[in-house]
GROMACS .gro file of C-alpha atoms in nm:
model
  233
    1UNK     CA    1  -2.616   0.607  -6.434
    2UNK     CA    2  -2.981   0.717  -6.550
    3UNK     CA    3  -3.097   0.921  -6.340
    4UNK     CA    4  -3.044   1.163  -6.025
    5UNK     CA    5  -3.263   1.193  -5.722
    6UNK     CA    6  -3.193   1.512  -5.570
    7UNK     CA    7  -3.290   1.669  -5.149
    8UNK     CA    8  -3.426   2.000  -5.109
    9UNK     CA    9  -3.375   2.170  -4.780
   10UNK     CA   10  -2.978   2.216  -4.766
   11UNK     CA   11  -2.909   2.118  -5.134
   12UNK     CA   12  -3.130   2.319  -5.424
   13UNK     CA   13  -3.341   2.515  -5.077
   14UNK     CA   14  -3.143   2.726  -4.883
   15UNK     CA   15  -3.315   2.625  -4.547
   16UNK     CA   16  -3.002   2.682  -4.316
   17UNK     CA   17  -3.029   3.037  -4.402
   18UNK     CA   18  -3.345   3.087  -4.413
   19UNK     CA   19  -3.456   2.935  -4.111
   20UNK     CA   20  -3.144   3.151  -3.929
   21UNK     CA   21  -3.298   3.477  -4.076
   22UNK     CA   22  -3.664   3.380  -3.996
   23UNK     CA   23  -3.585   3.314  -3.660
   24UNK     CA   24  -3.419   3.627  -3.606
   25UNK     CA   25  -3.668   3.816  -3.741
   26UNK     CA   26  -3.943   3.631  -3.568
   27UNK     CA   27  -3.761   3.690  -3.171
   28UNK     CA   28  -3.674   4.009  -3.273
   29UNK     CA   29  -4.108   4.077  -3.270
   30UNK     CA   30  -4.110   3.891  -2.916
   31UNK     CA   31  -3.833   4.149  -2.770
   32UNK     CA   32  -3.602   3.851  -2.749
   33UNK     CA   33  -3.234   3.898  -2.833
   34UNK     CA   34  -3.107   3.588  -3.096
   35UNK     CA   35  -2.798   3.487  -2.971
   36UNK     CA   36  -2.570   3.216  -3.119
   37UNK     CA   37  -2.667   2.987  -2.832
   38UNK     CA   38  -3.043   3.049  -2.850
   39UNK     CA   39  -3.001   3.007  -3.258
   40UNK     CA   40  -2.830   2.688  -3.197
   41UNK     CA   41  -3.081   2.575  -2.968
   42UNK     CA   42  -3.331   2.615  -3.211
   43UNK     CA   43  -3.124   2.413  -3.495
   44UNK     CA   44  -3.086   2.141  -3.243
   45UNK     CA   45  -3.470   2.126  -3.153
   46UNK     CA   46  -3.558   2.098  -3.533
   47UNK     CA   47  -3.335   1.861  -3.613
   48UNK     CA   48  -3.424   1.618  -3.313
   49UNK     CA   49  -3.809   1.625  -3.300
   50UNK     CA   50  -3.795   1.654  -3.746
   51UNK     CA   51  -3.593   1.325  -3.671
   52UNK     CA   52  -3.873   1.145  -3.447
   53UNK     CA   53  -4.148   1.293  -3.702
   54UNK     CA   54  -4.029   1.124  -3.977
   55UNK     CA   55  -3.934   0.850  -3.766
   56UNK     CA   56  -4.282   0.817  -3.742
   57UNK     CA   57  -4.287   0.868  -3.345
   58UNK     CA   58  -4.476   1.163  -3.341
   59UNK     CA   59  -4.730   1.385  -3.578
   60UNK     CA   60  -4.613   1.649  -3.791
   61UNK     CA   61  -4.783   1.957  -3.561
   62UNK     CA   62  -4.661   1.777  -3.251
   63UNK     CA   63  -4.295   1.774  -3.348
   64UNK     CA   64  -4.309   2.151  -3.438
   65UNK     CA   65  -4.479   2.194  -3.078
   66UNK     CA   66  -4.197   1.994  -2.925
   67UNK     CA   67  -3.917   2.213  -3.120
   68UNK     CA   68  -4.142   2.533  -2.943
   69UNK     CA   69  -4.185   2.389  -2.591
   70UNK     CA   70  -3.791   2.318  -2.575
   71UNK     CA   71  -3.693   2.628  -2.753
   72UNK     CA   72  -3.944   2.905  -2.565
   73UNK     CA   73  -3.824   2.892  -2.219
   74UNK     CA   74  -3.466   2.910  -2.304
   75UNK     CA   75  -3.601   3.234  -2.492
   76UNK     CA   76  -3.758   3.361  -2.153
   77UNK     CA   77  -4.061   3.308  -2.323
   78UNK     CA   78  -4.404   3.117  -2.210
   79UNK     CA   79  -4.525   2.810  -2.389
   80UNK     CA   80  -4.886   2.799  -2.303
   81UNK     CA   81  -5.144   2.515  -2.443
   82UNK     CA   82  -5.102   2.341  -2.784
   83UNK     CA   83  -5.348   2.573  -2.972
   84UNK     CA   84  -5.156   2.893  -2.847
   85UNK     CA   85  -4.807   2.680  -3.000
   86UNK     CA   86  -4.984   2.618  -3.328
   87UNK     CA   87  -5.083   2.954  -3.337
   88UNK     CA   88  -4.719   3.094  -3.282
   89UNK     CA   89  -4.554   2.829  -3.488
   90UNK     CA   90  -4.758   2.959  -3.774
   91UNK     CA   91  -4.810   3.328  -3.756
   92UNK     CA   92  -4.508   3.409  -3.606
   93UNK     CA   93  -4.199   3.160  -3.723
   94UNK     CA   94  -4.322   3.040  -4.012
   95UNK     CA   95  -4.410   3.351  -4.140
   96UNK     CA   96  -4.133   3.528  -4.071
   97UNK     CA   97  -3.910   3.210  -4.236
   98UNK     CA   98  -4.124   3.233  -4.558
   99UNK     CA   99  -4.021   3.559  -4.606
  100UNK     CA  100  -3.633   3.450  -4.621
  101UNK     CA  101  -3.701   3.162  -4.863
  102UNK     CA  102  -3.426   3.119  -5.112
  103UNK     CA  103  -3.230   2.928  -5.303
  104UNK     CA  104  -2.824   2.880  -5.318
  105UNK     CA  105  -2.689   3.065  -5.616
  106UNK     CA  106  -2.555   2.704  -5.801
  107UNK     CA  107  -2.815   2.574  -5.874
  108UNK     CA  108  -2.873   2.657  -6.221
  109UNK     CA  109  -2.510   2.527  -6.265
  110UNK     CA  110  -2.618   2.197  -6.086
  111UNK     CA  111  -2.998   2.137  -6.296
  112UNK     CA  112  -2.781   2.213  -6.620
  113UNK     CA  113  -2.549   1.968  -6.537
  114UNK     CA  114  -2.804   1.696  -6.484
  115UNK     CA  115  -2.967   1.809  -6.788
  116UNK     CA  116  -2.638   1.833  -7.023
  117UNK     CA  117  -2.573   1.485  -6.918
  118UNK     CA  118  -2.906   1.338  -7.056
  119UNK     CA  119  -3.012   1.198  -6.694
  120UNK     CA  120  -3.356   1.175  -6.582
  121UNK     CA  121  -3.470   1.411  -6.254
  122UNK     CA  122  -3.666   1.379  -5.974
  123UNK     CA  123  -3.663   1.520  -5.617
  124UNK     CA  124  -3.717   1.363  -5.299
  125UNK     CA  125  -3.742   1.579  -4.946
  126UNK     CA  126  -3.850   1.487  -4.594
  127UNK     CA  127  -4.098   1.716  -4.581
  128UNK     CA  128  -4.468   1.821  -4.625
  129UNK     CA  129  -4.626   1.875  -5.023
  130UNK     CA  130  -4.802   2.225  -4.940
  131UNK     CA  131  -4.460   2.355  -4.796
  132UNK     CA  132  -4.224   2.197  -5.025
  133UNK     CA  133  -4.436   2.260  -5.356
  134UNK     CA  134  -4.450   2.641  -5.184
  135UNK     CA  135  -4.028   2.646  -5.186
  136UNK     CA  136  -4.009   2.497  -5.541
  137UNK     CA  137  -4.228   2.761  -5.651
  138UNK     CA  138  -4.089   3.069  -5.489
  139UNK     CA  139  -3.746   2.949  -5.629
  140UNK     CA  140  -3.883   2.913  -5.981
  141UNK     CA  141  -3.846   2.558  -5.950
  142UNK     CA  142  -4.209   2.410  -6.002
  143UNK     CA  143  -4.196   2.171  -6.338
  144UNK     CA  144  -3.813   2.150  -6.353
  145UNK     CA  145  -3.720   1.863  -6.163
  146UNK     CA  146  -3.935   1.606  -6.285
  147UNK     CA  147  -4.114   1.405  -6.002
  148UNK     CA  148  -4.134   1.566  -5.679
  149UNK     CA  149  -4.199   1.307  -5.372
  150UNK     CA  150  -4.232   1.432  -5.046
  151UNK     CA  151  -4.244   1.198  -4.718
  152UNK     CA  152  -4.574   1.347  -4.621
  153UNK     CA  153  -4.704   1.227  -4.987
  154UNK     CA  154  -4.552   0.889  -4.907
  155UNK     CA  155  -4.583   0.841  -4.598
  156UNK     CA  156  -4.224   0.756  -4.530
  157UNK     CA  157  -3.922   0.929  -4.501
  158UNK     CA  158  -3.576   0.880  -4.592
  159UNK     CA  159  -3.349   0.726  -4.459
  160UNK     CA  160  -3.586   0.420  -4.518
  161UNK     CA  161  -3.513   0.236  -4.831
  162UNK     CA  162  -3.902   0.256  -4.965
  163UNK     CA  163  -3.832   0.639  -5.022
  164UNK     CA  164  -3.566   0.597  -5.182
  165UNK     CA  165  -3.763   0.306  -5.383
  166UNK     CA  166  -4.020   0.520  -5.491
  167UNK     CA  167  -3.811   0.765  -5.630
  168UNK     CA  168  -3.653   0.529  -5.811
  169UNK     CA  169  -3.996   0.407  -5.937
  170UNK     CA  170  -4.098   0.772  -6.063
  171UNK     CA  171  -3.783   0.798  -6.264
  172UNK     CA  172  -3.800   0.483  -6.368
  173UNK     CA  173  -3.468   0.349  -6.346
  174UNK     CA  174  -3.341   0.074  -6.085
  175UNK     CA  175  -3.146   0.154  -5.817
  176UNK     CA  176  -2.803   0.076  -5.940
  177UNK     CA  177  -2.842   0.334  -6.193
  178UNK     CA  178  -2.976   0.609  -5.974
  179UNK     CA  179  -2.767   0.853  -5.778
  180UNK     CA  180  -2.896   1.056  -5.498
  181UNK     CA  181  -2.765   1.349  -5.390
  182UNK     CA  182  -2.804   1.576  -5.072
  183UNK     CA  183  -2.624   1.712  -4.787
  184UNK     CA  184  -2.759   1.488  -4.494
  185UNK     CA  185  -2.486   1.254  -4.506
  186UNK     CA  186  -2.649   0.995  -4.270
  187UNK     CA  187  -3.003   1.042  -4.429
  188UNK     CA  188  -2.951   1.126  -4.781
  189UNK     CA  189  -2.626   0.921  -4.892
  190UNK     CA  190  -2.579   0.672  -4.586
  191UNK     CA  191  -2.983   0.617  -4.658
  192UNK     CA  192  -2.975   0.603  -5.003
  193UNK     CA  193  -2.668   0.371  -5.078
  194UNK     CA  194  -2.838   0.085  -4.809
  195UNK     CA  195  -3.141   0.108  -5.046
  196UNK     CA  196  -2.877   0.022  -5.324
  197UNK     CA  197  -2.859   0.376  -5.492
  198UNK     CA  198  -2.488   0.555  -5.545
  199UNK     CA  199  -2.502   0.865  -5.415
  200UNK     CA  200  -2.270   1.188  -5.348
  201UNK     CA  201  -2.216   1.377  -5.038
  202UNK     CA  202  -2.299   1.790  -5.090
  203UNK     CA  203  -2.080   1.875  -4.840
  204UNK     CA  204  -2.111   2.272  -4.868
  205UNK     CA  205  -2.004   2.331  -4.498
  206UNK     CA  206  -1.670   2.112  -4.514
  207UNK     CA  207  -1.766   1.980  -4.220
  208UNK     CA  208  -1.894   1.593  -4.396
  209UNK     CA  209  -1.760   1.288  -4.267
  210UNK     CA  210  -1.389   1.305  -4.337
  211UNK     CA  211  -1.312   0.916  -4.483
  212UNK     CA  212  -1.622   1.047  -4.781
  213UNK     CA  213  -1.462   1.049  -5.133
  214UNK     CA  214  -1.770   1.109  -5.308
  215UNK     CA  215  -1.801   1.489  -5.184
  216UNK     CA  216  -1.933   1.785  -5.351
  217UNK     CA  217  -1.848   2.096  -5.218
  218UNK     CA  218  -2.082   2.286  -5.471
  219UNK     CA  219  -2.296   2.223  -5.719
  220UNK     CA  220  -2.075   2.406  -6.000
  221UNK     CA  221  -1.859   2.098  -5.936
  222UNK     CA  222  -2.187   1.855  -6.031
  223UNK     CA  223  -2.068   1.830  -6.459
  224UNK     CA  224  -1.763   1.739  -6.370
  225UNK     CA  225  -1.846   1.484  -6.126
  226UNK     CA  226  -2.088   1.333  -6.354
  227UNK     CA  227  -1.869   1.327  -6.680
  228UNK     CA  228  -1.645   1.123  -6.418
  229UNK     CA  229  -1.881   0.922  -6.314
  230UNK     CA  230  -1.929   0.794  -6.699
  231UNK     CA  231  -1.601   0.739  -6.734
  232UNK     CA  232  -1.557   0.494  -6.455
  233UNK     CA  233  -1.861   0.284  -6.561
   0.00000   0.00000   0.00000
């Protein structure tokens, strides 16, 4: 192993809770009670119309429309003309989620580890450069984990090997001596061992596929699982 390819959102970017807090705070401005149903249908939105964005099915504005138009009626809410949606999307959700952006409280333990262990770093996210530069930055992040590629920069997305190829062209190793890790199992270790990467699970919620033996539940447990990994080589 030579290097490790690390997600964002969900792994270094607290975007679960951020995106919970945001949206709170953002109803709570409409008059709209969150409840855990509403907050779920919100989770379920993102994560189906982020899927056909970087799928490639639809543009990035019209899957955060889509994630609006199913999400505002269950609200009680209207949903009015795309201009009036882009106009919500960013004054009033966005905003509101910026100002609950943080990051998990391992992570330090988890870039030391990478760094004590003499591997290259790079990061690779599914999402857009303004925003993600934006998260590494508020997170004191910016210049500390070597190449950051983003699938709007690409122009692909992971799951699809040529993500996964290009980060292993930043960092310059081959695949079979990079590791990925994130907490998408499907998209980030699924994805990333098809493009011939290893790669471990971040499984923070316990709630990972249960046959997965390469599971982190925390980044504190990253040195360790990397002074293991040598050992097996």
């Amino acid at each position: 192993m030579r290097a490790v390819v690390v997600d964002l959102d969900g792994t270094l970017f607290d975007h679960p809770g951020a995106s919970r807090d945001g949206l709170r705070e953002w109803t709570s401005g409409l008059g709209v009670t969150l409840t855990p149903a509403l907050s779920d249908a919100w989770a379920r939105a993102e994560d189906r119309h982020h899927r056909a964005w970087r799928e490639g099915r639809v543009p990035f504005d019209e899957h955060r429309r889509r994630r609006l138009r199913e999400f505002l009626p269950l609200a009680g809410l209207p949903v009015g003309d795309d201009a009036r949606l882009d106009e919500l999307f960013a004054a009033g959700y966005l905003t509101a989620y910026r100002r609950h952006w943080r990051g998990y409280d391992d992570v330090e333990a988890g870039l030391t580890a990478v760094a004590d262990a003499g591997l290259r770093i790079a990061l690779l996210t599914n999402g857009m450069p303004e925003q993600q530069h934006a998260k590494l930055a508020a997170l004191g992040l910016s210049g500390r984990v070597g190449p950051v590629l983003t699938a709007g920069g690409l122009g692909v997305a992971k799951p699809r090997r040529e993500a996964f190829a290009a980060a292993c062209a930043a960092v310059g190793t081959p695949a079979s001596a990079t590791l990925h890790l994130g907490d998408d199992h499907p998209v980030d270790v699924a994805g990333a061992r098809a493009a011939g990467l290893r790669a471990v699970h971040l499984d923070r919620t316990g709630t990972g596929p249960p046959g997965e033996t390469e599971r982190l539940a925390s980044l504190h447990e990253l040195a360790t699982y990397l002074d293991t990994a040598r050992l097996r080589r």
